[in-house]
JSON list of C-alpha atoms in Angstrom, two decimals:
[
{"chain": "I", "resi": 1, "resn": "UNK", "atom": "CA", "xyz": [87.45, 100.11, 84.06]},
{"chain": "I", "resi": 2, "resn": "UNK", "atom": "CA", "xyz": [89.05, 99.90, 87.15]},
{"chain": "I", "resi": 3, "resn": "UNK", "atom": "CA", "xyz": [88.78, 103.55, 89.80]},
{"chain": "I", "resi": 4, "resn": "UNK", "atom": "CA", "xyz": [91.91, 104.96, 90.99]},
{"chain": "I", "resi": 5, "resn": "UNK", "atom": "CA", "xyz": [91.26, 106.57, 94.67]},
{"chain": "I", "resi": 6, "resn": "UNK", "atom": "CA", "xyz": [95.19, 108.63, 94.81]},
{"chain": "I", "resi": 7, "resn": "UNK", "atom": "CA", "xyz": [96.17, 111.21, 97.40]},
{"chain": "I", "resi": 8, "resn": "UNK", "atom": "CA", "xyz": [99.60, 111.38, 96.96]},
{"chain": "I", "resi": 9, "resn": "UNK", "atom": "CA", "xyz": [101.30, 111.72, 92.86]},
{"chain": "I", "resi": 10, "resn": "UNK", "atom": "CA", "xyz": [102.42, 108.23, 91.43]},
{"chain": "I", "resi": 11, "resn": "UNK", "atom": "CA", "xyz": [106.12, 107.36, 91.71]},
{"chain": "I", "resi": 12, "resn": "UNK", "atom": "CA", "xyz": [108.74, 104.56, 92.36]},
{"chain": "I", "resi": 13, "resn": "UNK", "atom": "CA", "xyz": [108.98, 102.57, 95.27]},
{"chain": "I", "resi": 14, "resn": "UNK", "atom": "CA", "xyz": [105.64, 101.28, 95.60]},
{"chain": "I", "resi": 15, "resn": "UNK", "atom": "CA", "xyz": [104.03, 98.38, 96.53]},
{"chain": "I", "resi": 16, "resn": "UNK", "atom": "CA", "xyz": [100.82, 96.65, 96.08]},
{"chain": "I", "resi": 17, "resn": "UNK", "atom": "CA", "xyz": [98.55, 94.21, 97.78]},
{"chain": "I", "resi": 18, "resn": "UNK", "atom": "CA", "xyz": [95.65, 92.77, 96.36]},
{"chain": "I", "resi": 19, "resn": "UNK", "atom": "CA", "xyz": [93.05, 92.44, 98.85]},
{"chain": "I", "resi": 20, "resn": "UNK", "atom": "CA", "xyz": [88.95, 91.54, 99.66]},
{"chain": "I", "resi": 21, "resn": "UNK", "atom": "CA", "xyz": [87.80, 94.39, 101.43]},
{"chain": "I", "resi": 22, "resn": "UNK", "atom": "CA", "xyz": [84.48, 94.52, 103.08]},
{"chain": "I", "resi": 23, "resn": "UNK", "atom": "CA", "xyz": [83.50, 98.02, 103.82]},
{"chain": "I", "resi": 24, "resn": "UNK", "atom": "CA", "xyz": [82.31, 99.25, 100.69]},
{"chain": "I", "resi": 25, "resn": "UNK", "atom": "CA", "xyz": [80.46, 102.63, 101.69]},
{"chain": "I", "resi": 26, "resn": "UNK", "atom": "CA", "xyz": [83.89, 103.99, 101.97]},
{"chain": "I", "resi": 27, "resn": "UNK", "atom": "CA", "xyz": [84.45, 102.97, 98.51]},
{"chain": "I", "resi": 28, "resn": "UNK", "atom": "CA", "xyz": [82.20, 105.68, 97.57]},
{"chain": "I", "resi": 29, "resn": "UNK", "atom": "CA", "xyz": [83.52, 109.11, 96.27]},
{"chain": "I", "resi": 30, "resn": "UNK", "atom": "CA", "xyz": [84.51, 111.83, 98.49]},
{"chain": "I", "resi": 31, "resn": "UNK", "atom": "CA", "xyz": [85.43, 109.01, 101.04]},
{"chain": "I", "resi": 32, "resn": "UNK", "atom": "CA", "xyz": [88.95, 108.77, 100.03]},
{"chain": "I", "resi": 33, "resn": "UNK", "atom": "CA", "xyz": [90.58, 110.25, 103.32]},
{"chain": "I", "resi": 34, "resn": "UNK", "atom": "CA", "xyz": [88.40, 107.50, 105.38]},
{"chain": "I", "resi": 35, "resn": "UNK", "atom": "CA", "xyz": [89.35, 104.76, 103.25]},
{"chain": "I", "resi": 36, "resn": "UNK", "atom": "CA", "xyz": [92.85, 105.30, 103.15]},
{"chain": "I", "resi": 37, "resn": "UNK", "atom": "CA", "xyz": [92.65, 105.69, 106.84]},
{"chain": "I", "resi": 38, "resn": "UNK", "atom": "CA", "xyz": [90.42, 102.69, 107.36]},
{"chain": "I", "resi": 39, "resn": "UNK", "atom": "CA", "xyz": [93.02, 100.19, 105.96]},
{"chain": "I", "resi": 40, "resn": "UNK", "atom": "CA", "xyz": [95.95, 102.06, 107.22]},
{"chain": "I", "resi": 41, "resn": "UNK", "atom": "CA", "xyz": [94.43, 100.75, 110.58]},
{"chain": "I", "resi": 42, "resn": "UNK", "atom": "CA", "xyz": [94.10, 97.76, 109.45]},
{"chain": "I", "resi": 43, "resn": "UNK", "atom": "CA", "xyz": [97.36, 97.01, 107.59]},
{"chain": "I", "resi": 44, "resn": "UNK", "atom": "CA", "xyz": [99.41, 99.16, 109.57]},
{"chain": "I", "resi": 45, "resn": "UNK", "atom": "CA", "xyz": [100.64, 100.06, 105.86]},
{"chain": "I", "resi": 46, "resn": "UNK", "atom": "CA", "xyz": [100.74, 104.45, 104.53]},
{"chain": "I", "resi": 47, "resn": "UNK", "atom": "CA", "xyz": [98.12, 103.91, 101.71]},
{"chain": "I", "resi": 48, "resn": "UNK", "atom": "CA", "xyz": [99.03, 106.00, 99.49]},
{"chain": "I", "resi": 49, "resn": "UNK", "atom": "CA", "xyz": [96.26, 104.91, 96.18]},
{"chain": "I", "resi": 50, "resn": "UNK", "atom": "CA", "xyz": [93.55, 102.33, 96.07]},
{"chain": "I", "resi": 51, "resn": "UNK", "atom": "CA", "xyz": [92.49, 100.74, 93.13]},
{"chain": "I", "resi": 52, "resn": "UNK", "atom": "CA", "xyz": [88.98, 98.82, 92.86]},
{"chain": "I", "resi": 53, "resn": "UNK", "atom": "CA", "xyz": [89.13, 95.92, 90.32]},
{"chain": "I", "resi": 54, "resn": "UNK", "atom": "CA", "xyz": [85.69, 94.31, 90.52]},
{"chain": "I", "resi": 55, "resn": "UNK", "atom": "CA", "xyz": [82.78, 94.73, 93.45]},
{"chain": "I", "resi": 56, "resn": "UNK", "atom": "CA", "xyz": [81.39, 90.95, 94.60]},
{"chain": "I", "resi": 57, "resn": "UNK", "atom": "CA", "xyz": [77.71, 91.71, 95.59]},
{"chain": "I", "resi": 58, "resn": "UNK", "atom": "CA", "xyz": [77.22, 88.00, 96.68]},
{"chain": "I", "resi": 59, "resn": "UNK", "atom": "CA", "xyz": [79.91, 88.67, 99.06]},
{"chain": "I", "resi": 60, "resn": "UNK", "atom": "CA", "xyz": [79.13, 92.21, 100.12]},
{"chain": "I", "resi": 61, "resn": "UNK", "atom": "CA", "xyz": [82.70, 93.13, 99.08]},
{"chain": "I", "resi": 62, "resn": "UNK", "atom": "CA", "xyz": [85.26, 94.76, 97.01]},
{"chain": "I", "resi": 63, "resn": "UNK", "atom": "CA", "xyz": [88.32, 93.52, 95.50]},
{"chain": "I", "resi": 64, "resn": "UNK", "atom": "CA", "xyz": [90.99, 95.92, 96.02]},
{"chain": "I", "resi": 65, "resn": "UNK", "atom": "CA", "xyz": [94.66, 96.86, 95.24]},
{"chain": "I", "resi": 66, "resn": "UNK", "atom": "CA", "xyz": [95.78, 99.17, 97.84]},
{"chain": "I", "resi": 67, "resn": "UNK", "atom": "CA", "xyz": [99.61, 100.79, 97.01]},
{"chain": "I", "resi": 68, "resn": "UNK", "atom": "CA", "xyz": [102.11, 101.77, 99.66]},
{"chain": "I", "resi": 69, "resn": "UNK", "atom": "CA", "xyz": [106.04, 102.53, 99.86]},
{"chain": "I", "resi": 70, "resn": "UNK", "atom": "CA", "xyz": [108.81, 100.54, 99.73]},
{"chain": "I", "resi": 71, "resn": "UNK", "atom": "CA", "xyz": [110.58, 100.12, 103.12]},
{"chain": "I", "resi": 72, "resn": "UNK", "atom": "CA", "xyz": [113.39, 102.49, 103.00]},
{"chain": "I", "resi": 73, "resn": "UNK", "atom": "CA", "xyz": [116.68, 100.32, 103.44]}
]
């Protein structure tokens, strides 16, 4: 079963982005607030939830679905 990292409640206007990520100590619980701001640097997106869907060991990485809002407009 997938994890759900959330900080923020669930609601419309979302997006998501599937996505290899690579750093997978932050994957770890009670890293949320690093990981969210680890790919906000590096999407320039608000991450507002993360979901894991499967770890790749051979590849050292993780992928992801990380969630943000809609552009207001």
């Amino acid at each position: 079963a997938p994890a759900l990292l959330e900080l923020y409640p669930r609601g419309r206007g979302e997006r998501s982005t599937p996505m290899l990520y690579d750093t997978l100590e932050l994957l770890r619980p009670g890293n949320e607030v690093d990981l969210h701001a680890d790919l906000s640097a590096r999407t320039g997106l608000e991450i507002v939830r993360v979901e894991v869907q499967r770890f790749d060991m051979l590849r050292d990485a993780a992928e992801i679905v990380i969630f943000y809002p809609m552009p207001r407009g």
